[in-house]
Amino acid sequence: MDGAADALVSIDDGALVVDGSGRIVFCGAFDELPEDHESWTVVDHRPGYIFPGFIDTHVHFPQTFIGDAYGGGQLLEWLNACIFPSESQFEDPEFAAAAAVAFCDRRIAAGTTQAMVFGSAFPQAQDALFEETRRRGLRVVSGRGVQTTGPESAARLITSEEDAVRLVSEEIEKWHGADTGDVDTALLHVAVVPRFSLAVTTETLKNLGELYDSVRDRGVYFHSHLNENDRPGTGEVATTKEMYQVDSYLDTYDGKFLPGSKVGGKSFLGKRSILAHAVHCQDVELARMAETGTSISHCPTSQQFLGSGTMPWKRTVASGVTVAIGSDYGGGDEFLLTRVLGDAFKVHISEAGDDGISLHPAELLFTGTLAGARALDMENRIGNFDDGKEADFVVVDPQAWPPLHGLIEKGVRSPDPDLARDQTLFALLMAMREPAITEVYVQGRRIDVA
Ligand SMILES: [Zn+2]
């Protein structure tokens, strides 16, 4: 993360060349293009900016219509009052199909070319998500949200132990790598996704752990929530540790889910595992995530919205764990990742004392792009404009969003060219809104809102 500023590349009059297979073959100054470029198709985006596609490492499909929900409380009350009833609507296939269209539209509008999507409990809703994602040409990693226990409001989302394993297994067989038949080239991937430890039993963790262990080598992902809300007495962290009688919340995902953190099954941790939030981690949990290559999806907008606190930035990054960004929509009320990165800037500059940090705009951009690719174990395919990567990018035209245009045209810039560049990048990240994202490409193919 410290190297982000040094690694930042900004080219004033740049060219991005994409070959017929959707791969980047050149990224550099326009006047350094090879001689034969005059025969190529050239799309002139001046005076716009081209960014790598944004990567959302935590967003909830069945919460498409429940962002900004008032639940009169923090995480557990909000789940009970707003989320479980809303997610139950996805049992209706027509409702789920309409939600899949709306969800993809919101992703495209926000330039979110890849996403780890927390799925619906209902297989027909997951079919709708994968089908619509494929139809639109987006990337996705997703899996049905597994619940085997919970309050009455979650009754329709809860399955038997047998169905929990069967449905996840069927989803993997049906959708993992389904678009190309090869996980290394596919746009569609499946994850094993228990909602969180409080929504499942030790038997579920054991059964899903065995399933995950049997599909790890096929590049299947693992995704869940970790250490999100720690309100004294009724918070998720204390409740989880009490229910499982474990030393740490992470132990429940690490096979050590029996009382006293005794081993009861296989671990879910690894380089294709992403845990959302990680606001209240012990040092031993951060070290274990770093050791296993497990990544964190940092969701500052959601953490503000649900009163969950602030993930300690310096301490978390210093542990060596990869930190990528997540909207956590609808726990967060923003889909656009640059707004979420803006919240990251605000909450971390406001951390107490020496913990406070003014994040460099290059760190923010990295967290919203290449760090997401790294967290998804896809750094060889996406995340920036290195030669040979797949061409996922967004075009940002300040003229399409007057408040941004004003900042770019009339803002004061330092005489130091590096600082001036950083100031412009910061203005773009902070002031960008959906209307400024005028074009979105995945593998070099333009995709549009329906
Ligand atoms: Zn979430």
Tab-separated table of C-alpha atoms and ligand atoms in Angstrom:
chain	number	residue	atom	x	y	z
A	1	MET	CA	0.000	0.000	0.000
A	2	ASP	CA	2.886	2.382	0.766
A	3	GLY	CA	4.042	1.927	-2.812
A	4	ALA	CA	0.783	3.085	-4.382
A	5	ALA	CA	1.919	6.678	-4.930
A	6	ASP	CA	5.154	5.548	-6.590
A	7	ALA	CA	3.278	3.090	-8.782
A	8	LEU	CA	0.691	5.611	-9.974
A	9	VAL	CA	0.897	6.249	-13.712
A	10	SER	CA	-0.860	9.187	-15.326
A	11	ILE	CA	-0.511	9.870	-19.035
A	12	ASP	CA	-1.767	13.227	-20.268
A	13	ASP	CA	-2.489	12.342	-23.877
A	14	GLY	CA	-2.613	8.599	-23.535
A	15	ALA	CA	-3.675	5.679	-25.657
A	16	LEU	CA	-5.044	2.324	-24.547
A	17	VAL	CA	-4.865	-0.297	-27.299
A	18	VAL	CA	-7.080	-3.376	-27.102
A	19	ASP	CA	-6.740	-6.335	-29.453
A	20	GLY	CA	-9.538	-8.416	-30.950
A	21	SER	CA	-9.554	-10.786	-27.982
A	22	GLY	CA	-10.167	-7.934	-25.515
A	23	ARG	CA	-6.617	-7.813	-24.165
A	24	ILE	CA	-4.474	-4.748	-23.603
A	25	VAL	CA	-1.542	-4.637	-26.005
A	26	PHE	CA	-0.377	-1.056	-25.403
A	27	CYS	CA	-0.866	1.617	-22.754
A	28	GLY	CA	1.210	4.746	-23.166
A	29	ALA	CA	1.515	8.143	-24.834
A	30	PHE	CA	-0.542	8.565	-27.978
A	31	ASP	CA	2.451	9.847	-29.940
A	32	GLU	CA	4.376	6.682	-29.041
A	33	LEU	CA	1.863	4.393	-30.723
A	34	PRO	CA	3.333	2.000	-33.278
A	35	GLU	CA	3.404	3.288	-36.887
A	36	ASP	CA	0.591	1.069	-38.102
A	37	HIS	CA	-1.962	2.560	-35.692
A	38	GLU	CA	-3.396	4.681	-38.474
A	39	SER	CA	-5.225	1.628	-39.783
A	40	TRP	CA	-6.785	0.909	-36.358
A	41	THR	CA	-10.165	2.026	-35.069
A	42	VAL	CA	-9.544	5.021	-32.814
A	43	VAL	CA	-12.101	6.261	-30.278
A	44	ASP	CA	-11.267	9.764	-29.071
A	45	HIS	CA	-12.320	10.241	-25.435
A	46	ARG	CA	-10.652	13.617	-24.915
A	47	PRO	CA	-11.026	15.551	-22.666
A	48	GLY	CA	-12.142	12.567	-20.591
A	49	TYR	CA	-10.174	10.193	-18.385
A	50	ILE	CA	-9.816	6.423	-18.622
A	51	PHE	CA	-9.679	4.428	-15.368
A	52	PRO	CA	-9.474	0.693	-14.720
A	53	GLY	CA	-12.943	-0.750	-14.042
A	54	PHE	CA	-13.933	-0.549	-10.386
A	55	ILE	CA	-14.013	-3.772	-8.343
A	56	ASP	CA	-16.582	-4.110	-5.557
A	57	THR	CA	-15.522	-6.911	-3.218
A	58	HIS	CA	-18.735	-6.923	-1.162
A	59	VAL	CA	-22.234	-6.072	-2.393
A	60	HIS	CA	-25.585	-7.767	-1.733
A	61	PHE	CA	-27.767	-8.712	-4.721
A	62	PRO	CA	-30.935	-9.406	-2.663
A	63	GLN	CA	-30.623	-5.939	-1.106
A	64	THR	CA	-31.003	-4.164	-4.466
A	65	PHE	CA	-34.243	-2.549	-3.318
A	66	ILE	CA	-33.426	-2.067	0.364
A	67	GLY	CA	-30.516	0.369	0.429
A	68	ASP	CA	-30.962	3.339	2.747
A	69	ALA	CA	-33.267	1.250	4.946
A	70	TYR	CA	-34.320	2.635	8.302
A	71	GLY	CA	-34.257	-0.133	10.879
A	72	GLY	CA	-34.173	1.875	14.052
A	73	GLY	CA	-30.979	0.243	15.207
A	74	GLN	CA	-27.634	-1.305	14.373
A	75	LEU	CA	-26.714	-4.469	12.475
A	76	LEU	CA	-28.796	-7.172	14.156
A	77	GLU	CA	-31.944	-5.024	14.512
A	78	TRP	CA	-31.618	-3.811	10.924
A	79	LEU	CA	-31.282	-7.382	9.616
A	80	ASN	CA	-34.387	-8.410	11.481
A	81	ALA	CA	-36.539	-5.381	10.682
A	82	CYS	CA	-35.498	-4.576	7.093
A	83	ILE	CA	-33.235	-7.090	5.432
A	84	PHE	CA	-34.701	-10.536	6.087
A	85	PRO	CA	-38.225	-9.475	4.997
A	86	SER	CA	-36.869	-7.738	1.895
A	87	GLU	CA	-34.648	-10.649	0.868
A	88	SER	CA	-37.615	-13.001	1.234
A	89	GLN	CA	-39.223	-11.222	-1.745
A	90	PHE	CA	-36.634	-12.890	-4.008
A	91	GLU	CA	-38.493	-16.183	-3.656
A	92	ASP	CA	-40.745	-14.836	-6.444
A	93	PRO	CA	-38.917	-15.556	-9.740
A	94	GLU	CA	-40.369	-12.493	-11.486
A	95	PHE	CA	-39.316	-10.233	-8.658
A	96	ALA	CA	-35.832	-11.757	-8.685
A	97	ALA	CA	-35.499	-11.393	-12.464
A	98	ALA	CA	-36.426	-7.705	-12.286
A	99	ALA	CA	-33.953	-7.248	-9.448
A	100	ALA	CA	-31.190	-8.863	-11.518
A	101	VAL	CA	-31.778	-6.315	-14.304
A	102	ALA	CA	-31.790	-3.425	-11.822
A	103	PHE	CA	-28.687	-4.743	-10.069
A	104	CYS	CA	-26.721	-5.034	-13.321
A	105	ASP	CA	-27.897	-1.561	-14.375
A	106	ARG	CA	-26.625	-0.072	-11.136
A	107	ARG	CA	-23.287	-1.839	-11.552
A	108	ILE	CA	-22.877	-0.556	-15.091
A	109	ALA	CA	-23.896	2.990	-14.152
A	110	ALA	CA	-21.260	2.925	-11.404
A	111	GLY	CA	-18.552	1.372	-13.580
A	112	THR	CA	-18.298	-1.685	-11.325
A	113	THR	CA	-16.924	-4.152	-13.865
A	114	GLN	CA	-16.210	-6.949	-11.369
A	115	ALA	CA	-17.925	-7.737	-8.079
A	116	MET	CA	-18.015	-10.288	-5.278
A	117	VAL	CA	-21.777	-10.478	-4.907
A	118	PHE	CA	-23.416	-11.817	-1.782
A	119	GLY	CA	-26.244	-13.852	-3.267
A	120	SER	CA	-29.866	-14.612	-2.581
A	121	ALA	CA	-30.952	-17.666	-0.618
A	122	PHE	CA	-33.150	-18.720	-3.554
A	123	PRO	CA	-31.587	-20.720	-6.411
A	124	GLN	CA	-33.962	-19.240	-9.010
A	125	ALA	CA	-32.835	-15.757	-7.985
A	126	GLN	CA	-29.188	-16.772	-8.341
A	127	ASP	CA	-29.980	-18.200	-11.793
A	128	ALA	CA	-31.479	-14.812	-12.713
A	129	LEU	CA	-28.378	-13.004	-11.443
A	130	PHE	CA	-25.943	-15.204	-13.385
A	131	GLU	CA	-28.063	-15.176	-16.556
A	132	GLU	CA	-28.485	-11.402	-16.551
A	133	THR	CA	-24.802	-10.845	-15.721
A	134	ARG	CA	-23.814	-13.049	-18.665
A	135	ARG	CA	-26.310	-11.341	-20.973
A	136	ARG	CA	-24.899	-7.930	-20.095
A	137	GLY	CA	-21.255	-9.008	-20.386
A	138	LEU	CA	-20.279	-8.172	-16.805
A	139	ARG	CA	-18.075	-10.197	-14.481
A	140	VAL	CA	-19.328	-11.668	-11.228
A	141	VAL	CA	-18.362	-13.929	-8.374
A	142	SER	CA	-21.428	-14.933	-6.370
A	143	GLY	CA	-22.999	-17.629	-4.264
A	144	ARG	CA	-26.317	-18.160	-2.554
A	145	GLY	CA	-26.445	-16.796	0.983
A	146	VAL	CA	-26.661	-19.820	3.266
A	147	GLN	CA	-28.742	-19.708	6.440
A	148	THR	CA	-29.668	-22.726	8.537
A	149	THR	CA	-30.735	-20.917	11.695
A	150	GLY	CA	-32.092	-17.514	12.623
A	151	PRO	CA	-35.038	-15.469	13.840
A	152	GLU	CA	-38.625	-15.813	12.617
A	153	SER	CA	-38.176	-12.922	10.162
A	154	ALA	CA	-35.583	-15.032	8.304
A	155	ALA	CA	-37.760	-18.172	8.158
A	156	ARG	CA	-38.092	-18.227	4.351
A	157	LEU	CA	-34.334	-17.801	3.892
A	158	ILE	CA	-33.479	-20.773	6.102
A	159	THR	CA	-33.000	-24.270	4.696
A	160	SER	CA	-32.334	-27.691	6.188
A	161	GLU	CA	-28.714	-28.787	6.624
A	162	GLU	CA	-29.024	-31.166	3.659
A	163	ASP	CA	-30.476	-28.525	1.337
A	164	ALA	CA	-27.799	-26.017	2.343
A	165	VAL	CA	-25.045	-28.258	1.000
A	166	ARG	CA	-27.028	-29.562	-1.969
A	167	LEU	CA	-28.019	-26.101	-3.229
A	168	VAL	CA	-24.480	-24.709	-2.978
A	169	SER	CA	-23.112	-27.773	-4.702
A	170	GLU	CA	-25.667	-27.449	-7.516
A	171	GLU	CA	-24.860	-23.759	-7.946
A	172	ILE	CA	-21.162	-24.558	-8.318
A	173	GLU	CA	-21.849	-27.229	-10.936
A	174	LYS	CA	-24.250	-24.994	-12.846
A	175	TRP	CA	-22.473	-21.624	-12.838
A	176	HIS	CA	-18.794	-21.848	-11.874
A	177	GLY	CA	-16.933	-20.972	-15.067
A	178	ALA	CA	-20.127	-21.627	-17.001
A	179	ASP	CA	-19.659	-18.952	-19.679
A	180	THR	CA	-16.391	-20.325	-21.106
A	181	GLY	CA	-16.120	-23.713	-19.398
A	182	ASP	CA	-12.719	-22.670	-18.025
A	183	VAL	CA	-12.330	-20.828	-14.681
A	184	ASP	CA	-9.177	-19.080	-15.910
A	185	THR	CA	-11.022	-17.311	-18.735
A	186	ALA	CA	-14.571	-17.175	-17.326
A	187	LEU	CA	-16.481	-14.046	-16.338
A	188	LEU	CA	-18.775	-16.040	-14.021
A	189	HIS	CA	-17.536	-17.653	-10.812
A	190	VAL	CA	-19.218	-19.157	-7.762
A	191	ALA	CA	-18.495	-18.658	-4.058
A	192	VAL	CA	-19.513	-20.575	-0.944
A	193	VAL	CA	-21.305	-17.930	1.142
A	194	PRO	CA	-22.621	-18.598	4.639
A	195	ARG	CA	-24.356	-15.352	5.633
A	196	PHE	CA	-22.306	-15.122	8.813
A	197	SER	CA	-21.566	-17.465	11.664
A	198	LEU	CA	-24.724	-16.494	13.572
A	199	ALA	CA	-26.885	-17.594	10.608
A	200	VAL	CA	-25.513	-21.149	10.469
A	201	THR	CA	-24.769	-24.069	12.792
A	202	THR	CA	-21.606	-26.011	13.552
A	203	GLU	CA	-23.020	-28.744	11.336
A	204	THR	CA	-23.382	-26.291	8.435
A	205	LEU	CA	-19.816	-25.054	8.911
A	206	LYS	CA	-18.580	-28.638	8.938
A	207	ASN	CA	-20.549	-29.659	5.846
A	208	LEU	CA	-19.769	-26.517	3.840
A	209	GLY	CA	-16.118	-26.811	4.885
A	210	GLU	CA	-15.933	-30.288	3.423
A	211	LEU	CA	-17.655	-29.124	0.253
A	212	TYR	CA	-15.307	-26.135	-0.047
A	213	ASP	CA	-12.272	-28.311	0.506
A	214	SER	CA	-13.389	-30.534	-2.361
A	215	VAL	CA	-13.779	-27.609	-4.829
A	216	ARG	CA	-10.903	-25.329	-3.771
A	217	ASP	CA	-8.674	-26.549	-6.571
A	218	ARG	CA	-11.359	-25.561	-9.082
A	219	GLY	CA	-11.009	-21.917	-8.065
A	220	VAL	CA	-14.259	-21.660	-6.124
A	221	TYR	CA	-14.390	-18.679	-3.741
A	222	PHE	CA	-15.387	-18.230	-0.102
A	223	HIS	CA	-17.144	-15.121	1.138
A	224	SER	CA	-18.764	-13.987	4.386
A	225	HIS	CA	-18.830	-11.283	7.068
A	226	LEU	CA	-16.329	-10.935	9.934
A	227	ASN	CA	-16.118	-8.761	13.056
A	228	GLU	CA	-18.538	-6.137	11.792
A	229	ASN	CA	-20.479	-4.810	14.779
A	230	ASP	CA	-19.186	-4.852	18.338
A	231	ARG	CA	-21.765	-2.904	20.277
A	232	PRO	CA	-21.395	-3.978	23.943
A	233	GLY	CA	-23.863	-6.654	24.973
A	234	THR	CA	-25.832	-7.162	21.768
A	235	GLY	CA	-23.226	-6.781	19.040
A	236	GLU	CA	-22.505	-9.421	16.414
A	237	VAL	CA	-18.917	-10.079	17.568
A	238	ALA	CA	-19.754	-10.771	21.234
A	239	THR	CA	-22.848	-12.780	20.285
A	240	THR	CA	-20.821	-14.963	17.901
A	241	LYS	CA	-18.068	-15.636	20.426
A	242	GLU	CA	-20.668	-16.478	23.046
A	243	MET	CA	-22.704	-18.741	20.783
A	244	TYR	CA	-19.690	-20.714	19.559
A	245	GLN	CA	-17.569	-20.344	22.725
A	246	VAL	CA	-14.526	-19.555	20.604
A	247	ASP	CA	-11.469	-17.353	21.203
A	248	SER	CA	-11.982	-15.380	18.022
A	249	TYR	CA	-14.705	-14.825	15.424
A	250	LEU	CA	-12.269	-15.855	12.679
A	251	ASP	CA	-11.900	-19.291	14.282
A	252	THR	CA	-15.468	-20.101	13.177
A	253	TYR	CA	-14.356	-19.814	9.514
A	254	ASP	CA	-11.019	-21.479	10.165
A	255	GLY	CA	-12.369	-24.924	11.070
A	256	LYS	CA	-12.049	-24.178	14.820
A	257	PHE	CA	-15.733	-23.641	15.503
A	258	LEU	CA	-16.168	-25.994	18.487
A	259	PRO	CA	-16.103	-24.723	22.134
A	260	GLY	CA	-12.631	-23.628	23.157
A	261	SER	CA	-11.811	-23.103	19.445
A	262	LYS	CA	-11.370	-26.849	19.037
A	263	VAL	CA	-11.065	-28.064	15.456
A	264	GLY	CA	-14.405	-29.335	14.134
A	265	GLY	CA	-13.859	-29.238	10.389
A	266	LYS	CA	-11.989	-27.770	7.420
A	267	SER	CA	-10.924	-24.130	7.108
A	268	PHE	CA	-12.462	-21.746	4.558
A	269	LEU	CA	-9.469	-19.406	4.583
A	270	GLY	CA	-7.215	-18.974	1.556
A	271	LYS	CA	-6.322	-16.795	-1.412
A	272	ARG	CA	-9.836	-16.943	-2.831
A	273	SER	CA	-11.488	-16.035	0.475
A	274	ILE	CA	-12.772	-12.534	1.183
A	275	LEU	CA	-14.212	-11.465	4.531
A	276	ALA	CA	-16.205	-8.258	4.689
A	277	HIS	CA	-15.687	-5.583	7.361
A	278	ALA	CA	-13.033	-6.873	9.815
A	279	VAL	CA	-13.592	-3.739	11.897
A	280	HIS	CA	-12.900	-5.315	15.300
A	281	CYS	CA	-10.120	-7.836	14.655
A	282	GLN	CA	-7.643	-9.146	17.174
A	283	ASP	CA	-3.991	-9.129	16.060
A	284	VAL	CA	-4.075	-12.913	15.900
A	285	GLU	CA	-6.970	-12.783	13.415
A	286	LEU	CA	-5.207	-10.294	11.138
A	287	ALA	CA	-2.046	-12.401	11.242
A	288	ARG	CA	-3.990	-15.548	10.369
A	289	MET	CA	-5.697	-13.820	7.420
A	290	ALA	CA	-2.357	-12.548	6.144
A	291	GLU	CA	-0.769	-15.974	6.571
A	292	THR	CA	-3.511	-17.739	4.610
A	293	GLY	CA	-3.871	-15.068	1.877
A	294	THR	CA	-7.420	-14.278	2.999
A	295	SER	CA	-8.460	-10.712	2.080
A	296	ILE	CA	-10.585	-8.028	3.703
A	297	SER	CA	-13.369	-6.160	1.970
A	298	HIS	CA	-13.361	-2.778	3.676
A	299	CYS	CA	-16.841	-1.193	3.738
A	300	PRO	CA	-16.597	2.240	5.408
A	301	THR	CA	-19.913	3.546	4.063
A	302	SER	CA	-21.794	0.612	5.534
A	303	GLN	CA	-19.859	0.832	8.785
A	304	GLN	CA	-20.987	4.436	9.150
A	305	PHE	CA	-24.557	3.611	8.153
A	306	LEU	CA	-24.923	0.813	10.712
A	307	GLY	CA	-22.845	2.345	13.491
A	308	SER	CA	-20.289	-0.462	13.260
A	309	GLY	CA	-17.188	1.656	13.871
A	310	THR	CA	-14.050	2.251	11.819
A	311	MET	CA	-11.625	-0.427	10.672
A	312	PRO	CA	-8.214	0.703	11.974
A	313	TRP	CA	-6.480	1.425	8.672
A	314	LYS	CA	-2.808	1.557	9.665
A	315	ARG	CA	-2.936	-1.487	11.911
A	316	THR	CA	-4.904	-3.556	9.409
A	317	VAL	CA	-2.685	-2.717	6.446
A	318	ALA	CA	0.470	-3.209	8.551
A	319	SER	CA	-0.615	-6.807	9.221
A	320	GLY	CA	0.040	-7.586	5.558
A	321	VAL	CA	-3.522	-8.559	4.704
A	322	THR	CA	-4.912	-7.327	1.377
A	323	VAL	CA	-7.534	-4.617	1.899
A	324	ALA	CA	-9.925	-3.978	-1.002
A	325	ILE	CA	-13.073	-1.859	-1.103
A	326	GLY	CA	-16.697	-2.963	-0.755
A	327	SER	CA	-19.893	-0.951	-1.060
A	328	ASP	CA	-21.837	-3.472	1.049
A	329	TYR	CA	-24.968	-2.075	-0.599
A	330	GLY	CA	-27.621	-2.128	1.055
A	331	GLY	CA	-25.726	-2.084	4.384
A	332	GLY	CA	-24.048	0.857	2.715
A	333	ASP	CA	-26.194	3.448	0.972
A	334	GLU	CA	-23.813	4.036	-1.952
A	335	PHE	CA	-23.248	1.860	-4.995
A	336	LEU	CA	-20.584	4.051	-6.597
A	337	LEU	CA	-17.201	2.893	-5.316
A	338	THR	CA	-15.528	6.298	-5.586
A	339	ARG	CA	-18.091	7.530	-3.040
A	340	VAL	CA	-17.138	4.605	-0.798
A	341	LEU	CA	-13.452	5.474	-1.259
A	342	GLY	CA	-14.370	9.056	-0.344
A	343	ASP	CA	-15.859	7.738	2.893
A	344	ALA	CA	-12.659	5.753	3.477
A	345	PHE	CA	-10.688	8.987	3.160
A	346	LYS	CA	-12.965	10.749	5.642
A	347	VAL	CA	-13.127	8.059	8.320
A	348	HIS	CA	-9.387	7.328	8.296
A	349	ILE	CA	-8.266	10.943	8.459
A	350	SER	CA	-10.601	11.145	11.486
A	351	GLU	CA	-9.135	8.181	13.388
A	352	ALA	CA	-7.810	9.235	16.804
A	353	GLY	CA	-4.269	10.487	17.357
A	354	ASP	CA	-1.486	8.788	15.441
A	355	ASP	CA	-3.947	6.306	13.946
A	356	GLY	CA	-5.331	9.022	11.676
A	357	ILE	CA	-4.036	9.028	8.118
A	358	SER	CA	-4.587	11.151	5.040
A	359	LEU	CA	-4.817	8.453	2.387
A	360	HIS	CA	-3.025	9.269	-0.851
A	361	PRO	CA	-5.331	9.383	-3.886
A	362	ALA	CA	-3.218	6.619	-5.429
A	363	GLU	CA	-3.968	4.428	-2.398
A	364	LEU	CA	-7.666	5.117	-2.848
A	365	LEU	CA	-7.533	4.237	-6.550
A	366	PHE	CA	-5.497	1.096	-5.804
A	367	THR	CA	-7.999	0.004	-3.136
A	368	GLY	CA	-10.890	0.360	-5.605
A	369	THR	CA	-9.187	-1.432	-8.503
A	370	LEU	CA	-5.996	-3.509	-8.292
A	371	ALA	CA	-6.460	-4.468	-4.628
A	372	GLY	CA	-9.854	-5.903	-5.590
A	373	ALA	CA	-8.251	-7.935	-8.353
A	374	ARG	CA	-5.659	-9.168	-5.861
A	375	ALA	CA	-8.333	-10.068	-3.298
A	376	LEU	CA	-10.113	-12.066	-6.011
A	377	ASP	CA	-6.873	-13.781	-7.039
A	378	MET	CA	-7.323	-12.211	-10.497
A	379	GLU	CA	-4.402	-9.803	-10.536
A	380	ASN	CA	-3.106	-11.560	-13.650
A	381	ARG	CA	-6.313	-10.682	-15.524
A	382	ILE	CA	-7.697	-7.319	-14.344
A	383	GLY	CA	-7.122	-4.328	-12.063
A	384	ASN	CA	-4.858	-2.073	-14.148
A	385	PHE	CA	-3.592	-1.547	-17.709
A	386	ASP	CA	-0.560	-3.823	-17.780
A	387	ASP	CA	0.116	-5.437	-21.152
A	388	GLY	CA	-1.751	-8.687	-21.609
A	389	LYS	CA	-4.482	-7.974	-19.070
A	390	GLU	CA	-8.142	-8.016	-20.050
A	391	ALA	CA	-9.376	-4.537	-20.966
A	392	ASP	CA	-11.859	-3.550	-18.257
A	393	PHE	CA	-12.119	0.229	-18.117
A	394	VAL	CA	-14.407	3.183	-17.607
A	395	VAL	CA	-14.449	6.532	-19.367
A	396	VAL	CA	-14.998	9.510	-17.087
A	397	ASP	CA	-16.061	12.697	-18.853
A	398	PRO	CA	-16.161	15.661	-16.443
A	399	GLN	CA	-18.235	17.612	-18.948
A	400	ALA	CA	-21.098	15.180	-18.280
A	401	TRP	CA	-21.187	16.202	-14.606
A	402	PRO	CA	-20.866	19.973	-14.138
A	403	PRO	CA	-19.757	19.935	-10.460
A	404	LEU	CA	-16.784	17.747	-11.427
A	405	HIS	CA	-16.109	19.786	-14.553
A	406	GLY	CA	-15.832	22.928	-12.447
A	407	LEU	CA	-13.236	21.311	-10.163
A	408	ILE	CA	-11.155	20.073	-13.086
A	409	GLU	CA	-11.324	23.326	-15.048
A	410	LYS	CA	-11.092	25.912	-12.302
A	411	GLY	CA	-9.506	24.190	-9.282
A	412	VAL	CA	-6.141	25.429	-8.005
A	413	ARG	CA	-3.223	23.085	-8.735
A	414	SER	CA	0.277	22.996	-7.328
A	415	PRO	CA	3.217	24.130	-9.488
A	416	ASP	CA	4.758	20.752	-8.564
A	417	PRO	CA	3.596	18.441	-11.378
A	418	ASP	CA	3.371	15.322	-9.177
A	419	LEU	CA	1.244	17.089	-6.587
A	420	ALA	CA	-0.887	18.656	-9.325
A	421	ARG	CA	-1.496	15.177	-10.734
A	422	ASP	CA	-2.474	13.874	-7.289
A	423	GLN	CA	-4.807	16.826	-6.761
A	424	THR	CA	-6.562	16.148	-10.045
A	425	LEU	CA	-6.916	12.433	-9.256
A	426	PHE	CA	-8.316	13.265	-5.824
A	427	ALA	CA	-10.852	15.673	-7.343
A	428	LEU	CA	-11.916	13.014	-9.858
A	429	LEU	CA	-12.374	10.371	-7.153
A	430	MET	CA	-14.210	12.644	-4.727
A	431	ALA	CA	-16.474	14.473	-7.170
A	432	MET	CA	-17.266	11.726	-9.672
A	433	ARG	CA	-20.931	10.720	-9.794
A	434	GLU	CA	-22.659	8.191	-12.071
A	435	PRO	CA	-23.450	10.706	-14.862
A	436	ALA	CA	-19.710	11.360	-15.298
A	437	ILE	CA	-19.105	7.660	-16.092
A	438	THR	CA	-20.049	7.828	-19.743
A	439	GLU	CA	-18.744	4.474	-21.011
A	440	VAL	CA	-17.995	1.098	-19.432
A	441	TYR	CA	-15.989	-1.745	-21.019
A	442	VAL	CA	-15.357	-5.364	-20.013
A	443	GLN	CA	-12.791	-7.338	-22.052
A	444	GLY	CA	-12.802	-4.452	-24.514
A	445	ARG	CA	-16.548	-4.733	-25.147
A	446	ARG	CA	-18.711	-1.741	-24.395
A	447	ILE	CA	-21.650	-2.465	-22.120
A	448	ASP	CA	-24.595	-0.189	-21.537
A	449	VAL	CA	-27.365	0.362	-19.049
A	450	ALA	CA	-30.525	-1.367	-20.356
B	1	ZN	ZN	-22.632	-7.259	3.927
